[in-house]
CSV table of C-alpha atoms and ligand atoms in Angstrom, one decimal:
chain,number,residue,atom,x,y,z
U,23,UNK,CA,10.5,1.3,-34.9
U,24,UNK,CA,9.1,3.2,-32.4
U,25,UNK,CA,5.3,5.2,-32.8
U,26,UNK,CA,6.2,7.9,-30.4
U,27,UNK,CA,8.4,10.9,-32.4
U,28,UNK,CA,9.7,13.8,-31.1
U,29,UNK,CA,5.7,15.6,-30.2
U,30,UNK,CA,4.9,12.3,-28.0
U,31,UNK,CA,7.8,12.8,-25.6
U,32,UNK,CA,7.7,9.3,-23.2
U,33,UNK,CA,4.9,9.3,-20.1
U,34,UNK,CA,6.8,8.1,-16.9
U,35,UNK,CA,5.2,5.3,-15.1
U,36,UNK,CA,6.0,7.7,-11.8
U,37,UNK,CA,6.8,10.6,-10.9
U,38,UNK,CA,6.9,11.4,-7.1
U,39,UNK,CA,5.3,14.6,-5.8
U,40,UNK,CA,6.9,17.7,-4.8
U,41,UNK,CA,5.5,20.0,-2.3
U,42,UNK,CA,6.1,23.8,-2.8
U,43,UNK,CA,7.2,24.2,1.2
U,44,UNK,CA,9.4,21.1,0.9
U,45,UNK,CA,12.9,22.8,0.3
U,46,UNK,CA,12.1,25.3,3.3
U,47,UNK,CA,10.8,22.6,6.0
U,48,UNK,CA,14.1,20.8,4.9
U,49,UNK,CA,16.2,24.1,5.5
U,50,UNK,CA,14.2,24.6,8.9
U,51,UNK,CA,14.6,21.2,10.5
U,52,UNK,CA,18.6,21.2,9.4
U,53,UNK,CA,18.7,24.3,11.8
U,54,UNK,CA,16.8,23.5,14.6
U,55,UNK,CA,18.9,21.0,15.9
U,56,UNK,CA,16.5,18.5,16.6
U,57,UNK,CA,17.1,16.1,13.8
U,58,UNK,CA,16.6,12.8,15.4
U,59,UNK,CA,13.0,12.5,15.3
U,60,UNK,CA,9.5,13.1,17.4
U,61,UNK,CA,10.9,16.7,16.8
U,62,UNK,CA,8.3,19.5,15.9
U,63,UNK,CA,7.9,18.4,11.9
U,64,UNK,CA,6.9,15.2,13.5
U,65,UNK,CA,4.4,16.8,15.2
U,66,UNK,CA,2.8,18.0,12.8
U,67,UNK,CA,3.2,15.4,9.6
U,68,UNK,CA,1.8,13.0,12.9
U,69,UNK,CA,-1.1,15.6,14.0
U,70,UNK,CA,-1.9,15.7,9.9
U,71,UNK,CA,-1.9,12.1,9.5
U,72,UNK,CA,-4.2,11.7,12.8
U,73,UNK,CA,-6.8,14.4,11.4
U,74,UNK,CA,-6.6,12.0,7.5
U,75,UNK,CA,-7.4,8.7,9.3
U,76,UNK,CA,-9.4,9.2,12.6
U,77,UNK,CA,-6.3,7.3,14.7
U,78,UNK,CA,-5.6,8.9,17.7
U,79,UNK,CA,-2.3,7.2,17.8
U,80,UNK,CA,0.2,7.7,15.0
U,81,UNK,CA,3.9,6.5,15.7
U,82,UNK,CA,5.7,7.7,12.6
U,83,UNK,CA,8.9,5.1,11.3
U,84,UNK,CA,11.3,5.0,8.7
U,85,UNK,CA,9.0,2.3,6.5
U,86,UNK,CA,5.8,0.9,6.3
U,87,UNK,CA,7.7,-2.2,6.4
U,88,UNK,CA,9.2,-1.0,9.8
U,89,UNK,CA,5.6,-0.2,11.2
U,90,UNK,CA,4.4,-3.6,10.4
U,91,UNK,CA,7.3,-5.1,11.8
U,92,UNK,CA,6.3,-3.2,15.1
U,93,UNK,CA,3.3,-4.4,14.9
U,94,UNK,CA,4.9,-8.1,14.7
U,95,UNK,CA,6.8,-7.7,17.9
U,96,UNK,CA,3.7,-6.7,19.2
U,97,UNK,CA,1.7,-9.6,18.7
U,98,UNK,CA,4.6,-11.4,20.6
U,99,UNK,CA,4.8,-14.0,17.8
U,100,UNK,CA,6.1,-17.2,18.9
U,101,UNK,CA,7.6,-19.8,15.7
U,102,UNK,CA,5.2,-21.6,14.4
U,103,UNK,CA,2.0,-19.2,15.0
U,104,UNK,CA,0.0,-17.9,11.4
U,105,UNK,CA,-0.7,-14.8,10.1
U,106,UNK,CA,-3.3,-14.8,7.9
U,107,UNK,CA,-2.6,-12.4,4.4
U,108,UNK,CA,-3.8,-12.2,0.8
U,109,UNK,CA,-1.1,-13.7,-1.3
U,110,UNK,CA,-1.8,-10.7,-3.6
U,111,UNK,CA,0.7,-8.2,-1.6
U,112,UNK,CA,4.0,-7.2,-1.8
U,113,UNK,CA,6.9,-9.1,0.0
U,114,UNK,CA,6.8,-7.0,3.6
U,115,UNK,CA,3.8,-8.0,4.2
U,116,UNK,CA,5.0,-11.6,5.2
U,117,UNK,CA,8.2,-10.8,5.7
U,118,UNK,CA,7.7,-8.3,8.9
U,119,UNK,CA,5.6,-11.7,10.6
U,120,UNK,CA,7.9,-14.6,9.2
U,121,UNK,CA,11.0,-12.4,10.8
U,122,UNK,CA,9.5,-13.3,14.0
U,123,UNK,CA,8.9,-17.4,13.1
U,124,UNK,CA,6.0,-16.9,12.2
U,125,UNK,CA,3.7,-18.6,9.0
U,126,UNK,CA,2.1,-16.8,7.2
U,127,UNK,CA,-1.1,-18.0,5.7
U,128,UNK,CA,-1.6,-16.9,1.9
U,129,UNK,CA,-5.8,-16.4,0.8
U,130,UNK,CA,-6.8,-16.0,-2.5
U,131,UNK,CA,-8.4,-12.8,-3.4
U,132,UNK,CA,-12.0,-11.4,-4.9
U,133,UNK,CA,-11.5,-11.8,-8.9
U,134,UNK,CA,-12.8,-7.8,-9.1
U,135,UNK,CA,-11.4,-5.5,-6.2
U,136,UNK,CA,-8.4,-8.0,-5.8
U,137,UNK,CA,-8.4,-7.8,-2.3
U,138,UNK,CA,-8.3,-10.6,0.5
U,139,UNK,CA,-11.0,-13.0,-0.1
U,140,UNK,CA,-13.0,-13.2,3.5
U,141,UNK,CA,-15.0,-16.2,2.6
U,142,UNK,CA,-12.0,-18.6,3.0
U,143,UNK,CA,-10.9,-17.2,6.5
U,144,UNK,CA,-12.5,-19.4,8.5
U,145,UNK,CA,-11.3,-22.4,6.8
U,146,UNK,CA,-7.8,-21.3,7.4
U,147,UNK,CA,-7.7,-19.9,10.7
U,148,UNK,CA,-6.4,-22.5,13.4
U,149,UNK,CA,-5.4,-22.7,17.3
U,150,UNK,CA,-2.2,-21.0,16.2
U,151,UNK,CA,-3.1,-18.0,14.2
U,152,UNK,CA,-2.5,-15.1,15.8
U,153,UNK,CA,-3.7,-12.4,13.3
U,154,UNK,CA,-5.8,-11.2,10.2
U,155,UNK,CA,-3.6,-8.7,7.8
U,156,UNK,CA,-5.8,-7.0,5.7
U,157,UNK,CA,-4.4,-5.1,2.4
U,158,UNK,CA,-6.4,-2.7,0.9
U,159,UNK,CA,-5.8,-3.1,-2.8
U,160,UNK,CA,-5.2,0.1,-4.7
U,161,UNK,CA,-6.8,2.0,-2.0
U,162,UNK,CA,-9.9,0.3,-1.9
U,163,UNK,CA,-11.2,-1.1,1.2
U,164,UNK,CA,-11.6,-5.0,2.0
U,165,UNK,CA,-14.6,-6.4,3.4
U,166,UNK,CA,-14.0,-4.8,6.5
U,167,UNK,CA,-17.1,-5.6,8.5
U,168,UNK,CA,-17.3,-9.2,7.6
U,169,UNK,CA,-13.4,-9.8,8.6
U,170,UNK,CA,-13.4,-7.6,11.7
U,171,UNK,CA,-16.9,-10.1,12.1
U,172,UNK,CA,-15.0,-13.4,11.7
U,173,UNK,CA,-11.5,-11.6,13.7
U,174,UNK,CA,-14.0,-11.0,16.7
U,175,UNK,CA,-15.2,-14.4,16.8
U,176,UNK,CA,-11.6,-16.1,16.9
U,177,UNK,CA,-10.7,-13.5,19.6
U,178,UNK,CA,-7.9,-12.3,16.5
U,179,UNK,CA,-6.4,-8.7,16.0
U,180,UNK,CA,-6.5,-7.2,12.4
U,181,UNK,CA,-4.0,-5.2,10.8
U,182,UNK,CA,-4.5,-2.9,8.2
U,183,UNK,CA,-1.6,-2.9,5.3
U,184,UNK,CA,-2.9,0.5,4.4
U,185,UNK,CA,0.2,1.3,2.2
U,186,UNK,CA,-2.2,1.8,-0.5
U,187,UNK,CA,-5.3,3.4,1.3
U,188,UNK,CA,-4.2,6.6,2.7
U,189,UNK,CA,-7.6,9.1,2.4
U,190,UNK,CA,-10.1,6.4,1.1
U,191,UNK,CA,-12.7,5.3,3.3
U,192,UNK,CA,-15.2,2.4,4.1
U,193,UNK,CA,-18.7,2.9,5.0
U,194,UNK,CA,-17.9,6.3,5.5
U,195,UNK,CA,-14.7,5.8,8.2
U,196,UNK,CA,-11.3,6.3,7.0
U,197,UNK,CA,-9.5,3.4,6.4
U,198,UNK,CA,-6.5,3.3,8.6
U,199,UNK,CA,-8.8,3.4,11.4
U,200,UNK,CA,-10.3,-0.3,10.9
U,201,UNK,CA,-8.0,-2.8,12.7
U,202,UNK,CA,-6.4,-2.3,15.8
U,203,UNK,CA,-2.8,-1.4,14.3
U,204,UNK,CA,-2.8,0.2,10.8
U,205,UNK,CA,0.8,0.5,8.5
U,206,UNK,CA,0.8,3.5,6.3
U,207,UNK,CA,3.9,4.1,3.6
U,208,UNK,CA,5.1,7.1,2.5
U,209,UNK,CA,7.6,5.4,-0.1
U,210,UNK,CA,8.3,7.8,-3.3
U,211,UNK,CA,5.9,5.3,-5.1
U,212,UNK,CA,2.9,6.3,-2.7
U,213,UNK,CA,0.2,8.9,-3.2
U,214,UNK,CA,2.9,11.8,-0.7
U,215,UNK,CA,5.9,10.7,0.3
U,216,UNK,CA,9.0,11.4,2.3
U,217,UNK,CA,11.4,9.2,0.1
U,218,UNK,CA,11.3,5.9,2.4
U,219,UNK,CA,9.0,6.5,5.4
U,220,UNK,CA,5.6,5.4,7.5
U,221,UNK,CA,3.9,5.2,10.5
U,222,UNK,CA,2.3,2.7,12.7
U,223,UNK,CA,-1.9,3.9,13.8
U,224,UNK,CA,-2.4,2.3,17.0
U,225,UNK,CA,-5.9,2.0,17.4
U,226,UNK,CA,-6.1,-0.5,20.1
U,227,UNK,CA,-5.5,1.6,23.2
U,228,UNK,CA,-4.1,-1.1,25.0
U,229,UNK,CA,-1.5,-1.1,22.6
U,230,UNK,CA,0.2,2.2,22.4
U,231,UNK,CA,2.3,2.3,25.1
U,232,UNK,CA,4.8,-0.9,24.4
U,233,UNK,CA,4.4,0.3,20.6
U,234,UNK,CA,6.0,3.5,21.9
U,235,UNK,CA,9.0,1.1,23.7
U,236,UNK,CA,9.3,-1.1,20.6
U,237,UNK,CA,9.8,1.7,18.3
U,238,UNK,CA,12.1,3.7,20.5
U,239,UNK,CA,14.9,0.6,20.7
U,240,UNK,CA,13.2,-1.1,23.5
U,241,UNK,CA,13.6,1.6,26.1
U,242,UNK,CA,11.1,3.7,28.2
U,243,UNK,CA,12.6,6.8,26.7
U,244,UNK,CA,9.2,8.1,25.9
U,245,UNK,CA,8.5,7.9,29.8
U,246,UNK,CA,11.4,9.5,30.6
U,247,UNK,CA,10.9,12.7,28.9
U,248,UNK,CA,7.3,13.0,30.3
U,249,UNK,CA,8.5,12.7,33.5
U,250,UNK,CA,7.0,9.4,34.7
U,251,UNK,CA,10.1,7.5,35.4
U,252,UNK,CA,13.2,8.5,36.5
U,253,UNK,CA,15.4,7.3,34.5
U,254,UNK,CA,15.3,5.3,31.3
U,255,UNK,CA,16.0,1.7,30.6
U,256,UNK,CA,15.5,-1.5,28.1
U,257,UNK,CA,12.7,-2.6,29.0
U,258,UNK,CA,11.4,-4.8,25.8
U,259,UNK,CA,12.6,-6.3,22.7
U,260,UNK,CA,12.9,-3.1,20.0
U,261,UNK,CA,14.7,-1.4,17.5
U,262,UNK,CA,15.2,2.0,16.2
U,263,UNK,CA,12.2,2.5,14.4
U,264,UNK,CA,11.9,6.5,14.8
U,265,UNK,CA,11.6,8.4,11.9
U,266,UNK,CA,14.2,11.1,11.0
U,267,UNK,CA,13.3,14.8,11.8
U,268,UNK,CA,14.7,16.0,8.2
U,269,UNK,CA,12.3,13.3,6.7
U,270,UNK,CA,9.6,14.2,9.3
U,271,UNK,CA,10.1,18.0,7.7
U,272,UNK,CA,9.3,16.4,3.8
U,273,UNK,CA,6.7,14.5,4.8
U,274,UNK,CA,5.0,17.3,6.7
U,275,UNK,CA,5.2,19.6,3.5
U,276,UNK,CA,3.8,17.0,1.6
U,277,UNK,CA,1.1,15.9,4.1
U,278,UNK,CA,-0.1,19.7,4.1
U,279,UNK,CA,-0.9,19.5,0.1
U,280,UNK,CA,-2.7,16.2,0.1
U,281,UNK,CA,-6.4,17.3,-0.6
U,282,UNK,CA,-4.6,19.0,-3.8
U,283,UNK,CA,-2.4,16.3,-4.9
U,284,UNK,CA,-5.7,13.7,-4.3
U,285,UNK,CA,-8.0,16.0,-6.1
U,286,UNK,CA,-5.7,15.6,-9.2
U,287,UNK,CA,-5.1,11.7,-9.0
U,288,UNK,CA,-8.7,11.6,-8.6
U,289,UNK,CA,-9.4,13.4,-11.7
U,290,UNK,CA,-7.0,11.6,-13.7
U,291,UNK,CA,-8.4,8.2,-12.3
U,292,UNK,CA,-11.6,9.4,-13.3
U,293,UNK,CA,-10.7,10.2,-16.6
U,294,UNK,CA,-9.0,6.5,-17.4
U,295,UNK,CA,-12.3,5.4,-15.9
U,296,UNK,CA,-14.5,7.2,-18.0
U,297,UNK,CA,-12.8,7.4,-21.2
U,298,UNK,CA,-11.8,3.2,-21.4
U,299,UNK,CA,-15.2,1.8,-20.4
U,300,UNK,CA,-15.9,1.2,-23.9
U,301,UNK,CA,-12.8,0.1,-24.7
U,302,UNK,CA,-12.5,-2.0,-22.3
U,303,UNK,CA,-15.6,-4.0,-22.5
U,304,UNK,CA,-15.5,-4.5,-26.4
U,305,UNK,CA,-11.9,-5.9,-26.0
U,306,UNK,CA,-12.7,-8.2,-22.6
U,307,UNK,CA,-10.5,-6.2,-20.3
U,308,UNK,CA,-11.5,-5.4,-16.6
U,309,UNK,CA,-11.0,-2.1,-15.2
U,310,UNK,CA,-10.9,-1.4,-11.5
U,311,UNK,CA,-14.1,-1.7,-9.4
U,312,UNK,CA,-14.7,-0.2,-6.1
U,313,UNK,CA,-18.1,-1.2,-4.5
U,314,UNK,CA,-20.6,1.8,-3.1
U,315,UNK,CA,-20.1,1.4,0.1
U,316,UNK,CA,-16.8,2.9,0.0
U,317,UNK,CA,-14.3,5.3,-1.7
U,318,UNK,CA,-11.1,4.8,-3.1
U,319,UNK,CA,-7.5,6.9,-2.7
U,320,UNK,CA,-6.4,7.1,-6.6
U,321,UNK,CA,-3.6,5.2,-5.7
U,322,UNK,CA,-3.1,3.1,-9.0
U,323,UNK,CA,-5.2,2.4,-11.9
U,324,UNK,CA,-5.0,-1.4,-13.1
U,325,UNK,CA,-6.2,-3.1,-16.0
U,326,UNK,CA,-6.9,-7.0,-15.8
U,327,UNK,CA,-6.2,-8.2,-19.6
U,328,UNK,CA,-8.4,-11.4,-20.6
U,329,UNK,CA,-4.5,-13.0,-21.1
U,330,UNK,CA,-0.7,-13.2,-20.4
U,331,UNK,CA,-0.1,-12.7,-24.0
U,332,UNK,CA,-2.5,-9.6,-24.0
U,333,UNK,CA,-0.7,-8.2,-21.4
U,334,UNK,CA,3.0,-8.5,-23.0
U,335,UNK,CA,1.3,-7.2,-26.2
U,336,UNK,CA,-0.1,-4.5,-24.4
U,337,UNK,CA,2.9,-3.5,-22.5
U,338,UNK,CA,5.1,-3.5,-25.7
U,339,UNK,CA,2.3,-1.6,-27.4
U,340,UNK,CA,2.3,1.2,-24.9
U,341,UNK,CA,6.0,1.5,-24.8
U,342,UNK,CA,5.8,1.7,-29.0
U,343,UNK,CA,3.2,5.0,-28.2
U,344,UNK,CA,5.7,6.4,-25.5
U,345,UNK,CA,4.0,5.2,-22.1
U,346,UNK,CA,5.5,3.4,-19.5
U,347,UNK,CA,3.1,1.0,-17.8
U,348,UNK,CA,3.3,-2.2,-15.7
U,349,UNK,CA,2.5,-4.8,-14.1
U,350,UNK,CA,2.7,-5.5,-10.0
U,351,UNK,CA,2.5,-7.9,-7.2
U,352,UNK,CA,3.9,-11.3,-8.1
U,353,UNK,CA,1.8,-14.0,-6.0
U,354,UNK,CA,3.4,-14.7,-2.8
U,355,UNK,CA,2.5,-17.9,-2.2
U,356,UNK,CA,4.5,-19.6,-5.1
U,357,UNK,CA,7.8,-17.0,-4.6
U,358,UNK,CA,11.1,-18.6,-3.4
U,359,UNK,CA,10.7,-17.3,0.6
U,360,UNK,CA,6.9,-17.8,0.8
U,361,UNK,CA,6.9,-21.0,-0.3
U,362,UNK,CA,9.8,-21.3,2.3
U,363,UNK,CA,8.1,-19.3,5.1
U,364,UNK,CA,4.8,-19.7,4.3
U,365,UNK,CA,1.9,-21.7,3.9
U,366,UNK,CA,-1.2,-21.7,1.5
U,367,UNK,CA,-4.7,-22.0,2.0
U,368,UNK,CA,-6.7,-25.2,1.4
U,369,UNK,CA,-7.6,-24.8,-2.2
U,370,UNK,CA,-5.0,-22.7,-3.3
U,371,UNK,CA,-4.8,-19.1,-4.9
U,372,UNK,CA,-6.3,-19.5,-8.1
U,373,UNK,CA,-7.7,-15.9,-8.8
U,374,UNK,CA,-4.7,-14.6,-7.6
U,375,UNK,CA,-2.4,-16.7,-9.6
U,376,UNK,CA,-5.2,-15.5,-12.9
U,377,UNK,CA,-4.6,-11.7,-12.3
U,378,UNK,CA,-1.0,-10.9,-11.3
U,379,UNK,CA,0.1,-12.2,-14.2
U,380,UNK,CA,-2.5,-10.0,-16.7
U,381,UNK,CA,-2.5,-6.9,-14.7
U,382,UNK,CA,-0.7,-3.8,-15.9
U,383,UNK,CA,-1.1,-0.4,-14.1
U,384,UNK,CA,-1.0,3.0,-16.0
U,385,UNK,CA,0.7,6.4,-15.3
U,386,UNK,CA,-1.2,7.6,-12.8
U,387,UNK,CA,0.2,10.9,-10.3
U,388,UNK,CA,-0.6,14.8,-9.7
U,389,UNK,CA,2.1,15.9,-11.8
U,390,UNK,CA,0.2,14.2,-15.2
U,391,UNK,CA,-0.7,17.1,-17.7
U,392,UNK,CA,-3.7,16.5,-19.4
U,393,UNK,CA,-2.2,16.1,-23.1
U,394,UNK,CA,0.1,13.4,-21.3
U,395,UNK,CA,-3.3,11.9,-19.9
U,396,UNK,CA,-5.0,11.8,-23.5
U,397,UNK,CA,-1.4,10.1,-24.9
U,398,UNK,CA,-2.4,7.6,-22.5
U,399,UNK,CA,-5.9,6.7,-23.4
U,400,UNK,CA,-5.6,7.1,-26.9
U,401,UNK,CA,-2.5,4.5,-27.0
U,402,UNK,CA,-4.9,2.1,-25.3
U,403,UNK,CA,-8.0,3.0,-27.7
U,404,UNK,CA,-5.6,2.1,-30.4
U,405,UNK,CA,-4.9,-1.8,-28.9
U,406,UNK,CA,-6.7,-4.4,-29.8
U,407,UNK,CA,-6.8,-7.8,-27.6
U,408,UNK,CA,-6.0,-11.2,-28.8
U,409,UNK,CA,-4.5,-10.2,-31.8
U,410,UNK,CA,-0.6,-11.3,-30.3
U,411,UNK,CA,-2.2,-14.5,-29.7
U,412,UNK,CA,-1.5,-15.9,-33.7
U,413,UNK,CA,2.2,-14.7,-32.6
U,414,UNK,CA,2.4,-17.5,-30.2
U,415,UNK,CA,5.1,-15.6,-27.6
U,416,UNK,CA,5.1,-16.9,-25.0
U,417,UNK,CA,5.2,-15.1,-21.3
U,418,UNK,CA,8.3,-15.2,-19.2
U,419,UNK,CA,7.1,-14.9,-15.7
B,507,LIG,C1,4.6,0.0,-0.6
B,507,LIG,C2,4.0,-1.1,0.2
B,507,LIG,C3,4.6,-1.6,1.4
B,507,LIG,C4,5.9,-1.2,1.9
B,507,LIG,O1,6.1,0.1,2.1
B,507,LIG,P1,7.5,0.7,2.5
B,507,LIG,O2,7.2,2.0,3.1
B,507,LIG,O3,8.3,0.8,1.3
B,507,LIG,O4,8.1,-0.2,3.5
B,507,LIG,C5,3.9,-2.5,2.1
B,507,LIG,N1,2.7,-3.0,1.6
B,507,LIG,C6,2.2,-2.7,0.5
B,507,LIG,C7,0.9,-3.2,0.0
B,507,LIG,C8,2.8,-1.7,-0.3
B,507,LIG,O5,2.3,-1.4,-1.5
């Protein structure tokens, strides 16, 4: 039977944000006309996003996925040429690069900040990789000075997957601004949203103007309207990867409430963090770490349980105390199209293959009251590891 009564009404894993000026951007950009895209919302959701993450170049699209599918295209990928990518990352991440023949290369990642493990880069970078995609776990940078180090050396471009990372920073820069091309999401799942949206940051100069082509079907468009050709024309491989002025108008309104809706995601990160450190070392469960020398977006907040069984026990726990939680990235390396596509480092991904299937990630959004924040913790004060164990269920993965 359940715990939770009629008082303990059920936390949502998720709720997606709602910006106050929403309804009348939407309203506005459904009269002007323009609707598109590169319109004026675009202009300013753009001119927002370029102030949050230093990029002087912010091509907005209609995913993340999308953006890092640009960026794909521009790496002129030719079958057979690797990608380097934490196996810890969800499926566009390989996809965007194995859509273009190319392999991508699965590392194994750091057993505390679960990101992209830069010590085993060398040993899998050959004549045919062609790039470094780095994911920034939960919002919390890689080592981004030691893998721009070892990109340099090999004369390789890195990518940021900064899905995750929008407002964090490392070493004081703001991540999105790292690698020459950055992929932001604005998915409802993400910190603001537009529903399904993104943007590409072009940081490499050299870059911008056939990301421009690429994202506009192919065509000089762009070039057209500025008056620099006289006439427009296919010029390169592309697609229509221009993001919708209505959207542009939603994301805008939500862009323009960030530092609120990041002040209370921070605060209820905080909270987890402070309230579970107890907990958490008595029962042998890892909380999230994010080193000094950089910041983190409240993104998610993750728990790494000491077993697969603790986890299922944990997850049915919650949902006995009314609160949805759960778990995330399945590997990539051992799924049905990256074992297809792909390719895995020598040594394998054995951290990675430890945590995905242990990690569970909590409630964690602005619109969390506090009572609904103390449900939380006090459901997972009241769980105690390895008990399930004499129960001997077993795991489906
Ligand atoms: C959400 C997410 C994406 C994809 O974002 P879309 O905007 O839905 O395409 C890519 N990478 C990571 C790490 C994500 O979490």
């Amino acid at each position: 039977m359940s715990v939770a009564s009629a008082a303990t009404r059920t936390v949502p894993f998720h709720v997606p944000h709602t910006a106050d000026r929403q309804y009348a951007y939407l309203r506005q950009a459904l009269d002007s006309g323009s609707l598109d895209g590169d319109g004026p919302f675009s202009a300013r959701a753009t001119e927002l996003l370029s102030r949050l993450t230093g990029s002087r170049h912010v091509l907005l699209t209609p995913s993340c996925t999308h953006a890092l599918e640009i960026a794909a295209l521009l790496m002129d990928l030719a079958p057979g040429d690797e990608v380097v990518m934490p196996s810890f990352t969800f499926a566009p991440t390989a996809s965007a690069f194995a859509l273009r023949g190319a392999v991508p290369v699965f590392v194994d990642c750091h057993p505390d900040t679960l990101n992209m493990d830069e010590s085993s880069l060398e040993s899998v970078i050959t004549e045919r990789t062609r790039a470094i995609v780095a994911v920034h776990y939960a919002g919390v940078a890689c080592e981004m000075r030691e893998i721009l180090r070892i990109a340099e050396a090999h004369g390789l471009p890195v990518i940021e997957d900064n899905a995750h990372g929008l407002g964090a920073s490392y070493h004081g820069r703001p991540l999105g601004g790292l690698g020459g091309l950055a992929a932001q999401s604005f998915h409802a799942t993400k910190n603001v949203h537009c529903g399904k949206g993104g943007a590409l940051l072009v940081n490499d100069d050299g870059l911008v103007e056939r990301a421009t082509i690429i994202r506009d079907r192919g065509t000089n468009r762009h070039q057209y309207f500025l008056g620099q050709v006289d006439k427009y024309r296919w010029v390169d491989l592309g697609s229509s990867y221009i993001l919708p002025e209505i959207l542009a108008a939603l994301l805008a309104a939500q862009l323009e409430e960030f530092d609120t809706v990041q002040k209370r995601r921070h605060a209820v990160w905080d909270t987890y963090h402070d309230r579970l450190a107890d907990w958490a070392s008595d029962q042998g469960v890892a909380l999230p770490t994010v080193p000094e020398d950089r910041t983190h977006s409240a993104h998610l907040y993750h728990l790494v349980m000491p077993s697969e069984t603790d986890r299922m026990a944990l997850l049915r726990h919650l949902s006995e105390h009314g609160v949805q939680a759960t778990f995330h990235f399945q590997p990539l390396h051992t799924s049905p199209a990256g074992t297809r596509h792909g390719r895995i480092a020598p040594g394998g991904c054995p951290v990675t293959e430890r945590i995905a299937y242990r990690l569970v990630r909590l409630p964690l959004y602005d619109g969390l009251s506090d009572a609904q924040v103390e449900q939380v913790v006090n459901a997972l004060l009241s769980f105690r590891t390895g008990a399930a164990r004499v129960n001997d269920r077993k795991d489906p993965r």
